Amino acid sequence: MLIEFLSGFSPVVQALLATLFTWFVTALGAGVVFFFKNVDRRILDSMLGFAAGVMIAASFWSLLAPAIEISESLGVPGWIPAVIGFLVGGIFLRLIDLVLPHLHPALANSEPEGIKTKWQRSVLLVLAVTLHNFPEGLAVGVAFGAAAVQGSSASIAGAVALALGIGLQNFPEGAAVSIPLKREGLSAKKSFMYGQLSGAVEPIAGVLGAAAVYYMQPILPYALSFAAGAMIFVVGEELIPEANSEGNSHLATTGLMLGFAVMMLLDVALG
């Protein structure tokens, strides 16, 4: 029913609707701040591990594997766009990481990263999560653009699975922003507003990704691989280190395994 509904729209609109959903789940996670003053660190680390697992699985099943398949159907060795796009995606995120001022929620007592600034810590906390929400939105948008190019309902199902997976792991991300903001002294309302705002970049990235691959089809396998590289960079740079920073590595690893399994299930079953 959902796939049939989405099939009636252009890929750009499909991507917009899907990323509005992922933004909404981010807001749900941020809403935790109205009910809890703090979240048990073990629970947070498990959820961060889960988010990492979802993103790793999505990077292969929803992005790299289709990129290789599409490349080979075009007569191009599958590894070329996959490797190039993947590495460029990671390099792109690294460059933004070096420039954009941000402060990771789990490392709120450390020094901010990026260029020096006098921005408030609350803004820097939001920017950290916004930084890795961009490739998530881009991945969803590129997936819907690819589905339109391939003209397959199965491809749309795969894009829907990716959006569901990204949405699932956005819940702990929303909480990971709003809770530290409340500890910084902000009211629950302001903490929620900042927390959900970190997901606002996803619809923007989703629309850009869908439009790019739909109207410039030759870049499709590179765009899919680019999104995968950007997401893996986020996993290695932020999610896994943060999930293990308080000594809860076993819980974080269990969360990662579950997240990978859930995303693999969604992608294979629906896609």
mmCIF file of C-alpha atoms in Angstrom:
data_model
loop_
_atom_site.group_PDB
_atom_site.id
_atom_site.type_symbol
_atom_site.label_atom_id
_atom_site.label_comp_id
_atom_site.label_asym_id
_atom_site.label_seq_id
_atom_site.Cartn_x
_atom_site.Cartn_y
_atom_site.Cartn_z
ATOM 1 C CA MET A 1 0.000 0.000 0.000
ATOM 2 C CA LEU A 2 2.738 2.463 0.977
ATOM 3 C CA ILE A 3 4.847 1.594 -2.071
ATOM 4 C CA GLU A 4 1.851 2.027 -4.383
ATOM 5 C CA PHE A 5 1.132 5.398 -2.782
ATOM 6 C CA LEU A 6 4.695 6.607 -3.252
ATOM 7 C CA SER A 7 4.835 5.314 -6.828
ATOM 8 C CA GLY A 8 2.408 8.043 -7.848
ATOM 9 C CA PHE A 9 4.927 10.801 -7.055
ATOM 10 C CA SER A 10 8.147 11.996 -8.625
ATOM 11 C CA PRO A 11 11.373 10.751 -6.987
ATOM 12 C CA VAL A 12 12.011 14.200 -5.548
ATOM 13 C CA VAL A 13 8.629 14.208 -3.797
ATOM 14 C CA GLN A 14 9.172 10.611 -2.683
ATOM 15 C CA ALA A 15 12.507 11.601 -1.152
ATOM 16 C CA LEU A 16 10.929 14.624 0.512
ATOM 17 C CA LEU A 17 8.155 12.549 2.103
ATOM 18 C CA ALA A 18 10.603 9.870 3.243
ATOM 19 C CA THR A 19 13.035 12.338 4.820
ATOM 20 C CA LEU A 20 10.212 14.246 6.470
ATOM 21 C CA PHE A 21 9.458 10.922 8.150
ATOM 22 C CA THR A 22 13.078 10.504 9.296
ATOM 23 C CA TRP A 23 13.014 14.095 10.601
ATOM 24 C CA PHE A 24 9.796 13.318 12.472
ATOM 25 C CA VAL A 25 11.434 10.319 14.188
ATOM 26 C CA THR A 26 14.347 12.569 15.179
ATOM 27 C CA ALA A 27 11.783 14.870 16.795
ATOM 28 C CA LEU A 28 10.246 11.905 18.625
ATOM 29 C CA GLY A 29 13.655 11.057 20.022
ATOM 30 C CA ALA A 30 14.249 14.656 21.035
ATOM 31 C CA GLY A 31 10.873 14.590 22.814
ATOM 32 C CA VAL A 32 12.335 12.187 25.382
ATOM 33 C CA VAL A 33 13.619 15.318 27.122
ATOM 34 C CA PHE A 34 10.071 16.097 28.321
ATOM 35 C CA PHE A 35 9.907 12.829 30.256
ATOM 36 C CA PHE A 36 13.463 12.176 31.447
ATOM 37 C CA LYS A 37 16.123 14.446 32.884
ATOM 38 C CA ASN A 38 18.797 11.988 31.878
ATOM 39 C CA VAL A 39 19.203 8.747 29.940
ATOM 40 C CA ASP A 40 21.135 5.819 31.378
ATOM 41 C CA ARG A 41 24.504 5.822 29.629
ATOM 42 C CA ARG A 42 24.248 2.085 28.989
ATOM 43 C CA ILE A 43 20.981 2.576 27.131
ATOM 44 C CA LEU A 44 22.392 5.474 25.114
ATOM 45 C CA ASP A 45 25.507 3.507 24.137
ATOM 46 C CA SER A 46 23.368 0.544 23.099
ATOM 47 C CA MET A 47 21.258 2.848 20.927
ATOM 48 C CA LEU A 48 24.326 4.477 19.402
ATOM 49 C CA GLY A 49 25.637 1.010 18.583
ATOM 50 C CA PHE A 50 22.274 0.164 17.022
ATOM 51 C CA ALA A 51 22.449 3.313 14.893
ATOM 52 C CA ALA A 52 25.946 2.341 13.751
ATOM 53 C CA GLY A 53 24.758 -1.133 12.766
ATOM 54 C CA VAL A 54 21.862 0.269 10.754
ATOM 55 C CA MET A 55 24.158 2.645 8.887
ATOM 56 C CA ILE A 56 26.763 -0.030 8.115
ATOM 57 C CA ALA A 57 24.124 -2.405 6.748
ATOM 58 C CA ALA A 58 22.423 0.366 4.775
ATOM 59 C CA SER A 59 25.742 1.407 3.264
ATOM 60 C CA PHE A 60 26.172 -1.995 1.651
ATOM 61 C CA TRP A 61 22.705 -3.407 1.038
ATOM 62 C CA SER A 62 21.016 -0.156 -0.025
ATOM 63 C CA LEU A 63 23.894 1.788 -1.590
ATOM 64 C CA LEU A 64 27.111 -0.039 -2.532
ATOM 65 C CA ALA A 65 25.527 -3.248 -3.839
ATOM 66 C CA PRO A 66 23.103 -1.345 -6.149
ATOM 67 C CA ALA A 67 25.970 0.921 -7.273
ATOM 68 C CA ILE A 68 28.030 -2.098 -8.320
ATOM 69 C CA GLU A 69 25.050 -3.707 -10.059
ATOM 70 C CA ILE A 70 24.159 -0.536 -11.958
ATOM 71 C CA SER A 71 27.769 0.022 -13.021
ATOM 72 C CA GLU A 72 28.058 -3.496 -14.421
ATOM 73 C CA SER A 73 24.779 -3.085 -16.316
ATOM 74 C CA LEU A 74 26.299 -0.013 -17.972
ATOM 75 C CA GLY A 75 29.381 -1.947 -18.998
ATOM 76 C CA VAL A 76 31.626 -0.332 -16.376
ATOM 77 C CA PRO A 77 33.654 -2.456 -13.941
ATOM 78 C CA GLY A 78 31.557 -2.410 -10.783
ATOM 79 C CA TRP A 79 34.431 -1.618 -8.454
ATOM 80 C CA ILE A 80 35.416 1.671 -10.145
ATOM 81 C CA PRO A 81 32.409 3.883 -9.219
ATOM 82 C CA ALA A 82 32.040 2.030 -5.901
ATOM 83 C CA VAL A 83 35.604 2.675 -4.759
ATOM 84 C CA ILE A 84 35.849 6.217 -6.109
ATOM 85 C CA GLY A 85 32.463 7.344 -4.801
ATOM 86 C CA PHE A 86 32.987 5.663 -1.427
ATOM 87 C CA LEU A 87 36.357 7.323 -0.804
ATOM 88 C CA VAL A 88 35.193 10.730 -2.040
ATOM 89 C CA GLY A 89 32.208 10.533 0.319
ATOM 90 C CA GLY A 90 34.495 9.928 3.275
ATOM 91 C CA ILE A 91 36.909 12.673 2.216
ATOM 92 C CA PHE A 92 34.034 15.126 1.807
ATOM 93 C CA LEU A 93 32.756 14.462 5.329
ATOM 94 C CA ARG A 94 36.272 14.725 6.721
ATOM 95 C CA LEU A 95 36.747 18.151 5.134
ATOM 96 C CA ILE A 96 33.449 19.367 6.605
ATOM 97 C CA ASP A 97 34.453 17.850 9.952
ATOM 98 C CA LEU A 98 37.664 19.896 9.892
ATOM 99 C CA VAL A 99 35.905 23.172 9.078
ATOM 100 C CA LEU A 100 32.453 23.107 10.696
ATOM 101 C CA PRO A 101 32.544 23.933 14.432
ATOM 102 C CA HIS A 102 30.818 21.167 16.391
ATOM 103 C CA LEU A 103 30.794 19.337 19.713
ATOM 104 C CA HIS A 104 29.847 15.680 19.977
ATOM 105 C CA PRO A 105 27.024 15.094 22.516
ATOM 106 C CA ALA A 106 28.759 12.160 24.203
ATOM 107 C CA LEU A 107 31.950 14.201 24.533
ATOM 108 C CA ALA A 108 30.303 17.410 25.719
ATOM 109 C CA ASN A 109 33.066 18.169 28.227
ATOM 110 C CA SER A 110 35.812 18.085 25.601
ATOM 111 C CA GLU A 111 37.005 20.856 23.295
ATOM 112 C CA PRO A 112 34.894 21.648 20.214
ATOM 113 C CA GLU A 113 36.169 20.440 16.840
ATOM 114 C CA GLY A 114 36.446 22.449 13.630
ATOM 115 C CA ILE A 115 37.508 26.077 13.304
ATOM 116 C CA LYS A 116 37.590 28.162 16.469
ATOM 117 C CA THR A 117 34.378 29.985 17.245
ATOM 118 C CA LYS A 118 32.536 31.746 20.057
ATOM 119 C CA TRP A 119 29.255 30.035 19.260
ATOM 120 C CA GLN A 120 27.304 28.687 22.215
ATOM 121 C CA ARG A 121 27.898 25.072 23.218
ATOM 122 C CA SER A 122 24.239 24.314 22.528
ATOM 123 C CA VAL A 123 24.689 25.322 18.891
ATOM 124 C CA LEU A 124 27.865 23.240 18.603
ATOM 125 C CA LEU A 125 26.047 20.184 20.005
ATOM 126 C CA VAL A 126 23.304 20.525 17.392
ATOM 127 C CA LEU A 127 25.807 21.003 14.565
ATOM 128 C CA ALA A 128 27.578 17.738 15.465
ATOM 129 C CA VAL A 129 24.445 15.656 14.844
ATOM 130 C CA THR A 130 23.398 17.819 11.885
ATOM 131 C CA LEU A 131 26.770 16.984 10.314
ATOM 132 C CA HIS A 132 26.031 13.275 10.181
ATOM 133 C CA ASN A 133 22.322 13.655 9.429
ATOM 134 C CA PHE A 134 23.237 15.126 6.042
ATOM 135 C CA PRO A 135 24.609 11.881 4.533
ATOM 136 C CA GLU A 136 21.621 9.995 5.941
ATOM 137 C CA GLY A 137 19.186 12.276 4.127
ATOM 138 C CA LEU A 138 21.384 12.173 1.022
ATOM 139 C CA ALA A 139 21.359 8.360 1.068
ATOM 140 C CA VAL A 140 17.555 8.231 1.185
ATOM 141 C CA GLY A 141 17.250 10.782 -1.625
ATOM 142 C CA VAL A 142 19.760 8.993 -3.837
ATOM 143 C CA ALA A 143 17.963 5.680 -3.227
ATOM 144 C CA PHE A 144 14.640 7.092 -4.448
ATOM 145 C CA GLY A 145 16.347 8.751 -7.414
ATOM 146 C CA ALA A 146 17.930 5.406 -8.297
ATOM 147 C CA ALA A 147 14.562 3.664 -8.026
ATOM 148 C CA ALA A 148 13.069 6.118 -10.527
ATOM 149 C CA VAL A 149 15.944 5.636 -12.949
ATOM 150 C CA GLN A 150 15.696 1.850 -12.745
ATOM 151 C CA GLY A 151 11.900 1.957 -12.952
ATOM 152 C CA SER A 152 11.339 -0.906 -10.538
ATOM 153 C CA SER A 153 8.819 -1.168 -7.715
ATOM 154 C CA ALA A 154 11.349 -3.398 -5.951
ATOM 155 C CA SER A 155 13.821 -0.536 -6.026
ATOM 156 C CA ILE A 156 11.236 1.764 -4.461
ATOM 157 C CA ALA A 157 10.694 -0.874 -1.784
ATOM 158 C CA GLY A 158 14.431 -0.844 -1.116
ATOM 159 C CA ALA A 159 14.394 2.941 -0.782
ATOM 160 C CA VAL A 160 11.458 2.687 1.632
ATOM 161 C CA ALA A 161 13.393 0.104 3.657
ATOM 162 C CA LEU A 162 16.350 2.461 3.820
ATOM 163 C CA ALA A 163 14.122 5.321 5.005
ATOM 164 C CA LEU A 164 12.630 3.081 7.699
ATOM 165 C CA GLY A 165 16.081 2.017 8.850
ATOM 166 C CA ILE A 166 17.386 5.582 8.965
ATOM 167 C CA GLY A 167 14.248 6.603 10.822
ATOM 168 C CA LEU A 168 14.778 3.901 13.454
ATOM 169 C CA GLN A 169 18.302 5.037 14.207
ATOM 170 C CA ASN A 170 17.284 8.706 14.242
ATOM 171 C CA PHE A 171 15.342 8.202 17.467
ATOM 172 C CA PRO A 172 18.428 7.765 19.668
ATOM 173 C CA GLU A 173 20.149 10.576 17.780
ATOM 174 C CA GLY A 174 17.362 12.991 18.691
ATOM 175 C CA ALA A 175 17.622 11.966 22.346
ATOM 176 C CA ALA A 176 21.426 12.211 22.210
ATOM 177 C CA VAL A 177 21.077 15.899 21.343
ATOM 178 C CA SER A 178 18.193 17.049 23.526
ATOM 179 C CA ILE A 179 19.316 15.395 26.780
ATOM 180 C CA PRO A 180 22.821 16.977 26.835
ATOM 181 C CA LEU A 181 21.276 20.340 25.952
ATOM 182 C CA LYS A 182 19.041 20.106 29.015
ATOM 183 C CA ARG A 183 22.109 19.291 31.097
ATOM 184 C CA GLU A 184 23.706 22.432 29.654
ATOM 185 C CA GLY A 185 20.924 24.439 31.341
ATOM 186 C CA LEU A 186 18.391 24.870 28.541
ATOM 187 C CA SER A 187 14.703 24.384 29.204
ATOM 188 C CA ALA A 188 13.019 21.168 28.062
ATOM 189 C CA LYS A 189 11.209 23.084 25.310
ATOM 190 C CA LYS A 190 14.373 24.674 23.932
ATOM 191 C CA SER A 191 16.260 21.379 24.211
ATOM 192 C CA PHE A 192 13.523 19.690 22.193
ATOM 193 C CA MET A 193 13.507 22.428 19.552
ATOM 194 C CA TYR A 194 17.267 22.222 19.085
ATOM 195 C CA GLY A 195 17.173 18.421 19.117
ATOM 196 C CA GLN A 196 14.580 18.095 16.382
ATOM 197 C CA LEU A 197 16.259 20.860 14.396
ATOM 198 C CA SER A 198 19.298 18.621 13.949
ATOM 199 C CA GLY A 199 17.169 16.455 11.652
ATOM 200 C CA ALA A 200 15.925 19.331 9.512
ATOM 201 C CA VAL A 201 18.862 18.935 7.141
ATOM 202 C CA GLU A 202 17.668 15.484 6.048
ATOM 203 C CA PRO A 203 14.768 16.658 3.806
ATOM 204 C CA ILE A 204 17.115 19.185 2.199
ATOM 205 C CA ALA A 205 19.777 16.549 1.534
ATOM 206 C CA GLY A 206 17.153 14.045 0.398
ATOM 207 C CA VAL A 207 15.672 16.362 -2.214
ATOM 208 C CA LEU A 208 19.131 17.338 -3.485
ATOM 209 C CA GLY A 209 20.196 13.695 -3.736
ATOM 210 C CA ALA A 210 17.067 12.555 -5.567
ATOM 211 C CA ALA A 211 17.157 15.471 -8.003
ATOM 212 C CA ALA A 212 20.857 15.020 -8.730
ATOM 213 C CA VAL A 213 20.710 11.350 -9.701
ATOM 214 C CA TYR A 214 17.371 11.641 -11.527
ATOM 215 C CA TYR A 215 18.430 14.512 -13.746
ATOM 216 C CA MET A 216 22.092 13.470 -14.053
ATOM 217 C CA GLN A 217 21.760 9.707 -14.380
ATOM 218 C CA PRO A 218 25.429 8.939 -15.288
ATOM 219 C CA ILE A 219 26.484 9.916 -11.746
ATOM 220 C CA LEU A 220 24.062 7.435 -10.144
ATOM 221 C CA PRO A 221 26.547 4.691 -9.100
ATOM 222 C CA TYR A 222 28.990 7.353 -7.887
ATOM 223 C CA ALA A 223 26.247 9.102 -5.894
ATOM 224 C CA LEU A 224 25.162 5.848 -4.243
ATOM 225 C CA SER A 225 28.764 5.052 -3.306
ATOM 226 C CA PHE A 226 29.366 8.634 -2.145
ATOM 227 C CA ALA A 227 26.451 8.382 0.294
ATOM 228 C CA ALA A 228 27.780 5.037 1.544
ATOM 229 C CA GLY A 229 31.249 6.465 2.142
ATOM 230 C CA ALA A 230 29.839 9.462 3.985
ATOM 231 C CA MET A 231 27.764 7.235 6.264
ATOM 232 C CA ILE A 232 30.651 4.881 7.037
ATOM 233 C CA PHE A 233 32.782 7.919 7.900
ATOM 234 C CA VAL A 234 30.148 8.989 10.423
ATOM 235 C CA VAL A 235 30.067 5.497 11.925
ATOM 236 C CA GLY A 236 33.838 5.298 12.324
ATOM 237 C CA GLU A 237 34.413 8.911 13.320
ATOM 238 C CA GLU A 238 31.499 9.461 15.686
ATOM 239 C CA LEU A 239 29.077 6.667 16.512
ATOM 240 C CA ILE A 240 31.413 3.817 17.430
ATOM 241 C CA PRO A 241 33.888 5.974 19.425
ATOM 242 C CA GLU A 242 31.040 7.666 21.311
ATOM 243 C CA ALA A 243 29.293 4.362 22.023
ATOM 244 C CA ASN A 244 32.527 2.967 23.517
ATOM 245 C CA SER A 245 33.655 6.104 25.356
ATOM 246 C CA GLU A 246 32.151 5.093 28.732
ATOM 247 C CA GLY A 247 33.289 1.480 28.835
ATOM 248 C CA ASN A 248 30.040 -0.054 27.574
ATOM 249 C CA SER A 249 31.669 -1.717 24.577
ATOM 250 C CA HIS A 250 29.805 -5.024 24.972
ATOM 251 C CA LEU A 251 26.425 -3.292 24.983
ATOM 252 C CA ALA A 252 27.447 -1.070 22.079
ATOM 253 C CA THR A 253 28.593 -4.081 20.067
ATOM 254 C CA THR A 254 25.365 -5.930 20.814
ATOM 255 C CA GLY A 255 23.425 -2.871 19.633
ATOM 256 C CA LEU A 256 25.539 -2.728 16.476
ATOM 257 C CA MET A 257 24.836 -6.389 15.673
ATOM 258 C CA LEU A 258 21.095 -5.903 16.226
ATOM 259 C CA GLY A 259 21.049 -2.719 14.146
ATOM 260 C CA PHE A 260 22.836 -4.436 11.269
ATOM 261 C CA ALA A 261 20.452 -7.403 11.434
ATOM 262 C CA VAL A 262 17.338 -5.193 11.493
ATOM 263 C CA MET A 263 18.516 -3.100 8.526
ATOM 264 C CA MET A 264 19.519 -6.213 6.572
ATOM 265 C CA LEU A 265 16.109 -7.723 7.294
ATOM 266 C CA LEU A 266 14.300 -4.585 6.137
ATOM 267 C CA ASP A 267 16.337 -4.252 2.975
ATOM 268 C CA VAL A 268 16.244 -7.898 1.915
ATOM 269 C CA ALA A 269 12.619 -8.477 2.901
ATOM 270 C CA LEU A 270 11.268 -5.280 1.343
ATOM 271 C CA GLY A 271 13.834 -4.616 -1.394
#
